[in-house]
Amino acid sequence: NAGVTQTPKFQVLKTGQSMTLQCAQDMNHNSMYWYRQDPGMGLRLIYYSASEGTTDKGEVPNGYNVSRLNKREFSLRLESAAPSQTSVYFCASSDYSRSGRISGELFFGEGSRLTVL
Amino acid sequence: QKEVEQNSGPLSVPEGAIASLNCTYSDRGSQSFFWYRQYSGKSPELIMFIYSNGDKEDGRFTAQLNKASQYVSLLIRDSQPSDSATYLCAVGPGGSYIPTFGRGTSLIVHP
């Protein structure tokens, strides 16, 4: 059981280049998330998808776009990378709680380490 | 602005001691509370969650919640070197359970 799979695990970009981070989960979860983690900053939510067909901005969405391709896959795109986007990116997923709301019990992928020069 | 505050540490405890990690939050409407453990270079993993005031125990871990004082804590009994990691507190607001994460507390358990 793979859980949440992210690709690539490492990437170096030059300023202005574009790239897409891929994420897939095999747990049949409804909700998926993209976080970034910087030293001393904790986890900050970029975008999330509460369910297939919906996406919403999180705390730090500027410079990013997302696509919820289907229930399994949620991609994050950097259209024009900037050095400030150097970070570790985590994809996560969760199911609904028994109340029918998004559960805060997140399952994380291994992370994608991005460096923008 | 919903805030979740943690002391960044590091918190250093000897092997076998009790480690106490604390977290305060600003949103009084918060409904759900989580502790994640993150080893260096790895992804966070959920170790405890608590929704009601009081204590919740799971093996060597105890989560404590006090909504009136707006704090949640994690106690680790009989600390082991393998517990050395960063512990992230996450708080879920009412109406939506997407948690807000604190910056984490680094725990070092020395032999």
PDB file of C-alpha atoms in Angstrom:
ATOM      1  CA  ASN A   1       0.000   0.000   0.000  1.00  0.00           C
ATOM      2  CA  ALA A   2       1.817   3.108  -1.279  1.00  0.00           C
ATOM      3  CA  GLY A   3      -0.300   5.763   0.507  1.00  0.00           C
ATOM      4  CA  VAL A   4       0.588   9.197  -0.877  1.00  0.00           C
ATOM      5  CA  THR A   5       3.172   9.302  -3.655  1.00  0.00           C
ATOM      6  CA  GLN A   6       4.892  12.489  -4.812  1.00  0.00           C
ATOM      7  CA  THR A   7       7.116  13.057  -7.810  1.00  0.00           C
ATOM      8  CA  PRO A   8       9.755  14.260  -8.290  1.00  0.00           C
ATOM      9  CA  LYS A   9      11.531  13.955  -4.926  1.00  0.00           C
ATOM     10  CA  PHE A  10      14.201  16.491  -5.878  1.00  0.00           C
ATOM     11  CA  GLN A  11      14.250  19.251  -8.477  1.00  0.00           C
ATOM     12  CA  VAL A  12      16.501  22.200  -9.281  1.00  0.00           C
ATOM     13  CA  LEU A  13      15.042  24.983 -11.401  1.00  0.00           C
ATOM     14  CA  LYS A  14      16.273  28.279 -12.726  1.00  0.00           C
ATOM     15  CA  THR A  15      14.307  31.445 -12.053  1.00  0.00           C
ATOM     16  CA  GLY A  16      11.436  31.733 -14.511  1.00  0.00           C
ATOM     17  CA  GLN A  17      11.209  28.051 -15.360  1.00  0.00           C
ATOM     18  CA  SER A  18       7.972  26.161 -14.838  1.00  0.00           C
ATOM     19  CA  MET A  19       7.314  22.752 -13.406  1.00  0.00           C
ATOM     20  CA  THR A  20       4.565  20.552 -12.029  1.00  0.00           C
ATOM     21  CA  LEU A  21       4.689  18.494  -8.854  1.00  0.00           C
ATOM     22  CA  GLN A  22       2.590  15.359  -9.061  1.00  0.00           C
ATOM     23  CA  CYS A  23       0.745  13.705  -6.206  1.00  0.00           C
ATOM     24  CA  ALA A  24      -1.349  10.556  -6.111  1.00  0.00           C
ATOM     25  CA  GLN A  25      -3.043   8.729  -3.257  1.00  0.00           C
ATOM     26  CA  ASP A  26      -4.424   5.216  -3.223  1.00  0.00           C
ATOM     27  CA  MET A  27      -6.490   5.427  -0.032  1.00  0.00           C
ATOM     28  CA  ASN A  28      -9.705   6.608  -1.745  1.00  0.00           C
ATOM     29  CA  HIS A  29      -9.552   9.841   0.260  1.00  0.00           C
ATOM     30  CA  ASN A  30     -11.795  12.729  -0.691  1.00  0.00           C
ATOM     31  CA  SER A  31      -9.531  15.624   0.293  1.00  0.00           C
ATOM     32  CA  MET A  32      -6.032  16.492  -0.843  1.00  0.00           C
ATOM     33  CA  TYR A  33      -3.623  19.276   0.093  1.00  0.00           C
ATOM     34  CA  TRP A  34      -0.382  20.936  -0.878  1.00  0.00           C
ATOM     35  CA  TYR A  35       1.836  22.376   1.874  1.00  0.00           C
ATOM     36  CA  ARG A  36       5.222  23.990   1.841  1.00  0.00           C
ATOM     37  CA  GLN A  37       7.677  23.761   4.718  1.00  0.00           C
ATOM     38  CA  ASP A  38      10.497  26.223   5.246  1.00  0.00           C
ATOM     39  CA  PRO A  39      13.001  26.221   8.123  1.00  0.00           C
ATOM     40  CA  GLY A  40      11.409  27.663  11.242  1.00  0.00           C
ATOM     41  CA  MET A  41       8.091  28.263   9.467  1.00  0.00           C
ATOM     42  CA  GLY A  42       6.180  25.058  10.033  1.00  0.00           C
ATOM     43  CA  LEU A  43       3.734  23.791   7.424  1.00  0.00           C
ATOM     44  CA  ARG A  44       1.851  26.375   5.385  1.00  0.00           C
ATOM     45  CA  LEU A  45      -1.126  25.434   3.255  1.00  0.00           C
ATOM     46  CA  ILE A  46      -0.840  26.439  -0.409  1.00  0.00           C
ATOM     47  CA  TYR A  47      -4.016  24.962  -1.913  1.00  0.00           C
ATOM     48  CA  TYR A  48      -6.429  22.246  -1.037  1.00  0.00           C
ATOM     49  CA  SER A  49      -9.162  20.228  -2.687  1.00  0.00           C
ATOM     50  CA  ALA A  50     -11.983  19.262  -0.368  1.00  0.00           C
ATOM     51  CA  SER A  51     -13.410  16.863  -2.920  1.00  0.00           C
ATOM     52  CA  GLU A  52     -12.979  15.872  -6.547  1.00  0.00           C
ATOM     53  CA  GLY A  53     -13.819  18.835  -8.759  1.00  0.00           C
ATOM     54  CA  THR A  54     -13.131  21.560  -6.193  1.00  0.00           C
ATOM     55  CA  THR A  55     -10.019  23.511  -5.275  1.00  0.00           C
ATOM     56  CA  ASP A  56      -9.479  26.384  -2.842  1.00  0.00           C
ATOM     57  CA  LYS A  57      -6.671  28.696  -1.854  1.00  0.00           C
ATOM     58  CA  GLY A  58      -4.844  28.220   1.372  1.00  0.00           C
ATOM     59  CA  GLU A  59      -2.570  30.564   3.288  1.00  0.00           C
ATOM     60  CA  VAL A  60       0.139  31.084   0.623  1.00  0.00           C
ATOM     61  CA  PRO A  61      -1.333  30.504  -2.878  1.00  0.00           C
ATOM     62  CA  ASN A  62       0.496  33.232  -4.829  1.00  0.00           C
ATOM     63  CA  GLY A  63       2.702  31.878  -7.609  1.00  0.00           C
ATOM     64  CA  TYR A  64       1.027  28.459  -7.679  1.00  0.00           C
ATOM     65  CA  ASN A  65      -1.810  26.731  -9.475  1.00  0.00           C
ATOM     66  CA  VAL A  66      -3.376  23.359  -8.832  1.00  0.00           C
ATOM     67  CA  SER A  67      -5.406  20.758 -10.672  1.00  0.00           C
ATOM     68  CA  ARG A  68      -7.486  18.008  -9.122  1.00  0.00           C
ATOM     69  CA  LEU A  69      -7.244  15.648 -12.061  1.00  0.00           C
ATOM     70  CA  ASN A  70      -9.431  12.940 -10.518  1.00  0.00           C
ATOM     71  CA  LYS A  71     -10.073  11.576  -7.041  1.00  0.00           C
ATOM     72  CA  ARG A  72      -6.552  10.112  -6.828  1.00  0.00           C
ATOM     73  CA  GLU A  73      -4.406  12.880  -8.258  1.00  0.00           C
ATOM     74  CA  PHE A  74      -3.700  16.487  -7.267  1.00  0.00           C
ATOM     75  CA  SER A  75      -0.940  18.422  -9.004  1.00  0.00           C
ATOM     76  CA  LEU A  76       0.817  21.670  -8.101  1.00  0.00           C
ATOM     77  CA  ARG A  77       2.223  23.905 -10.825  1.00  0.00           C
ATOM     78  CA  LEU A  78       4.773  26.668 -10.599  1.00  0.00           C
ATOM     79  CA  GLU A  79       4.360  28.769 -13.753  1.00  0.00           C
ATOM     80  CA  SER A  80       7.400  30.991 -13.278  1.00  0.00           C
ATOM     81  CA  ALA A  81       9.592  29.804 -10.448  1.00  0.00           C
ATOM     82  CA  ALA A  82      11.198  32.303  -8.077  1.00  0.00           C
ATOM     83  CA  PRO A  83      13.964  31.786  -5.482  1.00  0.00           C
ATOM     84  CA  SER A  84      11.342  32.440  -2.757  1.00  0.00           C
ATOM     85  CA  GLN A  85       9.682  29.189  -3.817  1.00  0.00           C
ATOM     86  CA  THR A  86      12.707  27.162  -2.744  1.00  0.00           C
ATOM     87  CA  SER A  87      11.165  24.854  -0.180  1.00  0.00           C
ATOM     88  CA  VAL A  88      10.085  21.351   0.684  1.00  0.00           C
ATOM     89  CA  TYR A  89       6.624  20.614  -0.677  1.00  0.00           C
ATOM     90  CA  PHE A  90       4.342  18.055   0.908  1.00  0.00           C
ATOM     91  CA  CYS A  91       1.195  16.599  -0.555  1.00  0.00           C
ATOM     92  CA  ALA A  92      -1.315  15.171   1.899  1.00  0.00           C
ATOM     93  CA  SER A  93      -4.708  13.540   1.836  1.00  0.00           C
ATOM     94  CA  SER A  94      -7.508  12.899   4.295  1.00  0.00           C
ATOM     95  CA  ASP A  95     -10.937  11.425   4.350  1.00  0.00           C
ATOM     96  CA  TYR A  96     -14.101  12.866   5.759  1.00  0.00           C
ATOM     97  CA  SER A  97     -14.830  12.493   9.453  1.00  0.00           C
ATOM     98  CA  ARG A  98     -18.016  10.776  10.605  1.00  0.00           C
ATOM     99  CA  SER A  99     -19.687  14.182  10.712  1.00  0.00           C
ATOM    100  CA  GLY A 100     -19.121  14.508   6.984  1.00  0.00           C
ATOM    101  CA  ARG A 101     -16.540  17.253   7.317  1.00  0.00           C
ATOM    102  CA  ILE A 102     -12.920  17.247   6.261  1.00  0.00           C
ATOM    103  CA  SER A 103     -10.852  15.292   8.754  1.00  0.00           C
ATOM    104  CA  GLY A 104      -7.685  16.903  10.072  1.00  0.00           C
ATOM    105  CA  GLU A 105      -6.020  13.504  10.188  1.00  0.00           C
ATOM    106  CA  LEU A 106      -3.650  14.016   7.286  1.00  0.00           C
ATOM    107  CA  PHE A 107      -1.511  11.432   5.538  1.00  0.00           C
ATOM    108  CA  PHE A 108       1.598  12.952   3.981  1.00  0.00           C
ATOM    109  CA  GLY A 109       3.748  12.034   1.041  1.00  0.00           C
ATOM    110  CA  GLU A 110       7.533  11.885   1.373  1.00  0.00           C
ATOM    111  CA  GLY A 111       8.035  15.429   0.159  1.00  0.00           C
ATOM    112  CA  SER A 112       9.541  17.121  -2.888  1.00  0.00           C
ATOM    113  CA  ARG A 113      12.634  19.225  -2.340  1.00  0.00           C
ATOM    114  CA  LEU A 114      12.687  22.126  -4.774  1.00  0.00           C
ATOM    115  CA  THR A 115      15.551  24.564  -5.258  1.00  0.00           C
ATOM    116  CA  VAL A 116      15.139  27.622  -7.458  1.00  0.00           C
ATOM    117  CA  LEU A 117      18.381  29.303  -8.469  1.00  0.00           C
TER     118      LEU A 117
ATOM    119  CA  GLN B   1      -5.620  35.417  12.073  1.00  0.00           C
ATOM    120  CA  LYS B   2      -5.641  31.934  13.559  1.00  0.00           C
ATOM    121  CA  GLU B   3      -2.390  31.223  15.349  1.00  0.00           C
ATOM    122  CA  VAL B   4      -0.870  28.124  16.830  1.00  0.00           C
ATOM    123  CA  GLU B   5       2.157  28.741  19.014  1.00  0.00           C
ATOM    124  CA  GLN B   6       4.865  26.304  20.054  1.00  0.00           C
ATOM    125  CA  ASN B   7       8.217  26.785  21.682  1.00  0.00           C
ATOM    126  CA  SER B   8      10.751  25.900  18.986  1.00  0.00           C
ATOM    127  CA  GLY B   9      13.139  24.336  21.507  1.00  0.00           C
ATOM    128  CA  PRO B  10      15.165  22.273  21.398  1.00  0.00           C
ATOM    129  CA  LEU B  11      13.753  20.512  24.424  1.00  0.00           C
ATOM    130  CA  SER B  12      16.415  18.174  25.766  1.00  0.00           C
ATOM    131  CA  VAL B  13      15.480  15.361  28.163  1.00  0.00           C
ATOM    132  CA  PRO B  14      17.378  12.317  29.415  1.00  0.00           C
ATOM    133  CA  GLU B  15      16.345   8.845  28.347  1.00  0.00           C
ATOM    134  CA  GLY B  16      13.541   7.509  30.550  1.00  0.00           C
ATOM    135  CA  ALA B  17      12.251  10.951  31.546  1.00  0.00           C
ATOM    136  CA  ILE B  18       8.905  12.529  30.740  1.00  0.00           C
ATOM    137  CA  ALA B  19       8.954  14.993  27.850  1.00  0.00           C
ATOM    138  CA  SER B  20       6.286  17.683  27.955  1.00  0.00           C
ATOM    139  CA  LEU B  21       5.457  19.555  24.767  1.00  0.00           C
ATOM    140  CA  ASN B  22       3.063  22.477  24.813  1.00  0.00           C
ATOM    141  CA  CYS B  23       0.944  24.326  22.291  1.00  0.00           C
ATOM    142  CA  THR B  24      -1.396  27.311  22.555  1.00  0.00           C
ATOM    143  CA  TYR B  25      -3.946  28.461  19.999  1.00  0.00           C
ATOM    144  CA  SER B  26      -5.840  31.663  19.384  1.00  0.00           C
ATOM    145  CA  ASP B  27      -9.147  30.513  17.857  1.00  0.00           C
ATOM    146  CA  ARG B  28     -11.642  29.766  20.635  1.00  0.00           C
ATOM    147  CA  GLY B  29     -13.844  27.983  18.103  1.00  0.00           C
ATOM    148  CA  SER B  30     -11.247  25.273  17.494  1.00  0.00           C
ATOM    149  CA  GLN B  31     -12.700  21.795  17.596  1.00  0.00           C
ATOM    150  CA  SER B  32      -9.938  19.330  16.846  1.00  0.00           C
ATOM    151  CA  PHE B  33      -6.334  19.030  17.928  1.00  0.00           C
ATOM    152  CA  PHE B  34      -3.528  16.933  16.514  1.00  0.00           C
ATOM    153  CA  TRP B  35       0.069  16.053  17.258  1.00  0.00           C
ATOM    154  CA  TYR B  36       2.327  15.071  14.383  1.00  0.00           C
ATOM    155  CA  ARG B  37       5.879  13.764  14.678  1.00  0.00           C
ATOM    156  CA  GLN B  38       8.438  14.609  12.021  1.00  0.00           C
ATOM    157  CA  TYR B  39      11.862  13.015  11.903  1.00  0.00           C
ATOM    158  CA  SER B  40      14.603  15.015  10.240  1.00  0.00           C
ATOM    159  CA  GLY B  41      14.271  14.843   6.456  1.00  0.00           C
ATOM    160  CA  LYS B  42      11.004  12.914   6.649  1.00  0.00           C
ATOM    161  CA  SER B  43       7.324  13.735   6.357  1.00  0.00           C
ATOM    162  CA  PRO B  44       5.005  14.386   9.317  1.00  0.00           C
ATOM    163  CA  GLU B  45       3.038  11.461  10.721  1.00  0.00           C
ATOM    164  CA  LEU B  46       0.019  11.682  12.977  1.00  0.00           C
ATOM    165  CA  ILE B  47       0.595  10.280  16.460  1.00  0.00           C
ATOM    166  CA  MET B  48      -2.318  11.630  18.506  1.00  0.00           C
ATOM    167  CA  PHE B  49      -5.564  13.512  18.112  1.00  0.00           C
ATOM    168  CA  ILE B  50      -7.964  14.814  20.747  1.00  0.00           C
ATOM    169  CA  TYR B  51     -11.346  16.472  20.465  1.00  0.00           C
ATOM    170  CA  SER B  52     -12.611  16.726  24.068  1.00  0.00           C
ATOM    171  CA  ASN B  53     -11.282  18.400  27.189  1.00  0.00           C
ATOM    172  CA  GLY B  54      -9.146  16.196  29.385  1.00  0.00           C
ATOM    173  CA  ASP B  55      -6.555  13.530  28.751  1.00  0.00           C
ATOM    174  CA  LYS B  56      -6.233  10.907  26.058  1.00  0.00           C
ATOM    175  CA  GLU B  57      -3.651   8.158  26.434  1.00  0.00           C
ATOM    176  CA  ASP B  58      -2.107   5.942  23.787  1.00  0.00           C
ATOM    177  CA  GLY B  59       0.812   3.846  24.964  1.00  0.00           C
ATOM    178  CA  ARG B  60       3.593   6.149  26.146  1.00  0.00           C
ATOM    179  CA  PHE B  61       1.826   9.226  24.734  1.00  0.00           C
ATOM    180  CA  THR B  62      -0.786  11.356  26.498  1.00  0.00           C
ATOM    181  CA  ALA B  63      -2.509  14.316  24.884  1.00  0.00           C
ATOM    182  CA  GLN B  64      -4.049  16.877  27.207  1.00  0.00           C
ATOM    183  CA  LEU B  65      -6.587  19.483  26.128  1.00  0.00           C
ATOM    184  CA  ASN B  66      -7.811  22.526  28.051  1.00  0.00           C
ATOM    185  CA  LYS B  67     -10.161  24.563  25.865  1.00  0.00           C
ATOM    186  CA  ALA B  68     -10.785  27.202  28.523  1.00  0.00           C
ATOM    187  CA  SER B  69      -7.082  28.022  28.637  1.00  0.00           C
ATOM    188  CA  GLN B  70      -6.628  27.312  24.927  1.00  0.00           C
ATOM    189  CA  TYR B  71      -3.731  24.949  25.233  1.00  0.00           C
ATOM    190  CA  VAL B  72      -2.978  21.407  24.268  1.00  0.00           C
ATOM    191  CA  SER B  73       0.007  19.390  25.395  1.00  0.00           C
ATOM    192  CA  LEU B  74       1.703  16.120  24.606  1.00  0.00           C
ATOM    193  CA  LEU B  75       3.420  14.063  27.276  1.00  0.00           C
ATOM    194  CA  ILE B  76       5.851  11.333  26.308  1.00  0.00           C
ATOM    195  CA  ARG B  77       6.609   8.947  29.164  1.00  0.00           C
ATOM    196  CA  ASP B  78       9.793   6.870  29.334  1.00  0.00           C
ATOM    197  CA  SER B  79      11.343   8.932  26.549  1.00  0.00           C
ATOM    198  CA  GLN B  80      13.617   7.058  24.157  1.00  0.00           C
ATOM    199  CA  PRO B  81      16.335   8.360  21.809  1.00  0.00           C
ATOM    200  CA  SER B  82      14.040   7.231  18.973  1.00  0.00           C
ATOM    201  CA  ASP B  83      11.539   9.886  20.128  1.00  0.00           C
ATOM    202  CA  SER B  84      14.005  12.596  19.065  1.00  0.00           C
ATOM    203  CA  ALA B  85      12.131  14.508  16.383  1.00  0.00           C
ATOM    204  CA  THR B  86      10.162  17.683  15.770  1.00  0.00           C
ATOM    205  CA  TYR B  87       6.619  17.604  17.113  1.00  0.00           C
ATOM    206  CA  LEU B  88       4.031  19.654  15.259  1.00  0.00           C
ATOM    207  CA  CYS B  89       0.836  20.794  16.923  1.00  0.00           C
ATOM    208  CA  ALA B  90      -2.125  21.262  14.578  1.00  0.00           C
ATOM    209  CA  VAL B  91      -5.470  22.825  15.412  1.00  0.00           C
ATOM    210  CA  GLY B  92      -8.661  22.471  13.405  1.00  0.00           C
ATOM    211  CA  PRO B  93     -11.139  25.346  13.418  1.00  0.00           C
ATOM    212  CA  GLY B  94     -14.847  24.898  13.870  1.00  0.00           C
ATOM    213  CA  GLY B  95     -16.755  24.406  10.632  1.00  0.00           C
ATOM    214  CA  SER B  96     -13.772  22.936   8.842  1.00  0.00           C
ATOM    215  CA  TYR B  97     -11.185  20.527   9.999  1.00  0.00           C
ATOM    216  CA  ILE B  98      -8.313  21.754   7.850  1.00  0.00           C
ATOM    217  CA  PRO B  99      -5.720  22.193  10.574  1.00  0.00           C
ATOM    218  CA  THR B 100      -3.409  25.121  11.138  1.00  0.00           C
ATOM    219  CA  PHE B 101       0.067  23.949  12.092  1.00  0.00           C
ATOM    220  CA  GLY B 102       2.408  25.382  14.657  1.00  0.00           C
ATOM    221  CA  ARG B 103       6.088  25.728  13.813  1.00  0.00           C
ATOM    222  CA  GLY B 104       7.019  22.665  15.827  1.00  0.00           C
ATOM    223  CA  THR B 105       9.122  21.853  18.879  1.00  0.00           C
ATOM    224  CA  SER B 106      12.378  19.985  18.476  1.00  0.00           C
ATOM    225  CA  LEU B 107      12.808  17.216  21.056  1.00  0.00           C
ATOM    226  CA  ILE B 108      16.173  15.645  21.813  1.00  0.00           C
ATOM    227  CA  VAL B 109      16.303  12.568  24.039  1.00  0.00           C
ATOM    228  CA  HIS B 110      19.866  11.873  25.109  1.00  0.00           C
ATOM    229  CA  PRO B 111      21.086   8.518  26.467  1.00  0.00           C
TER     230      PRO B 111
END
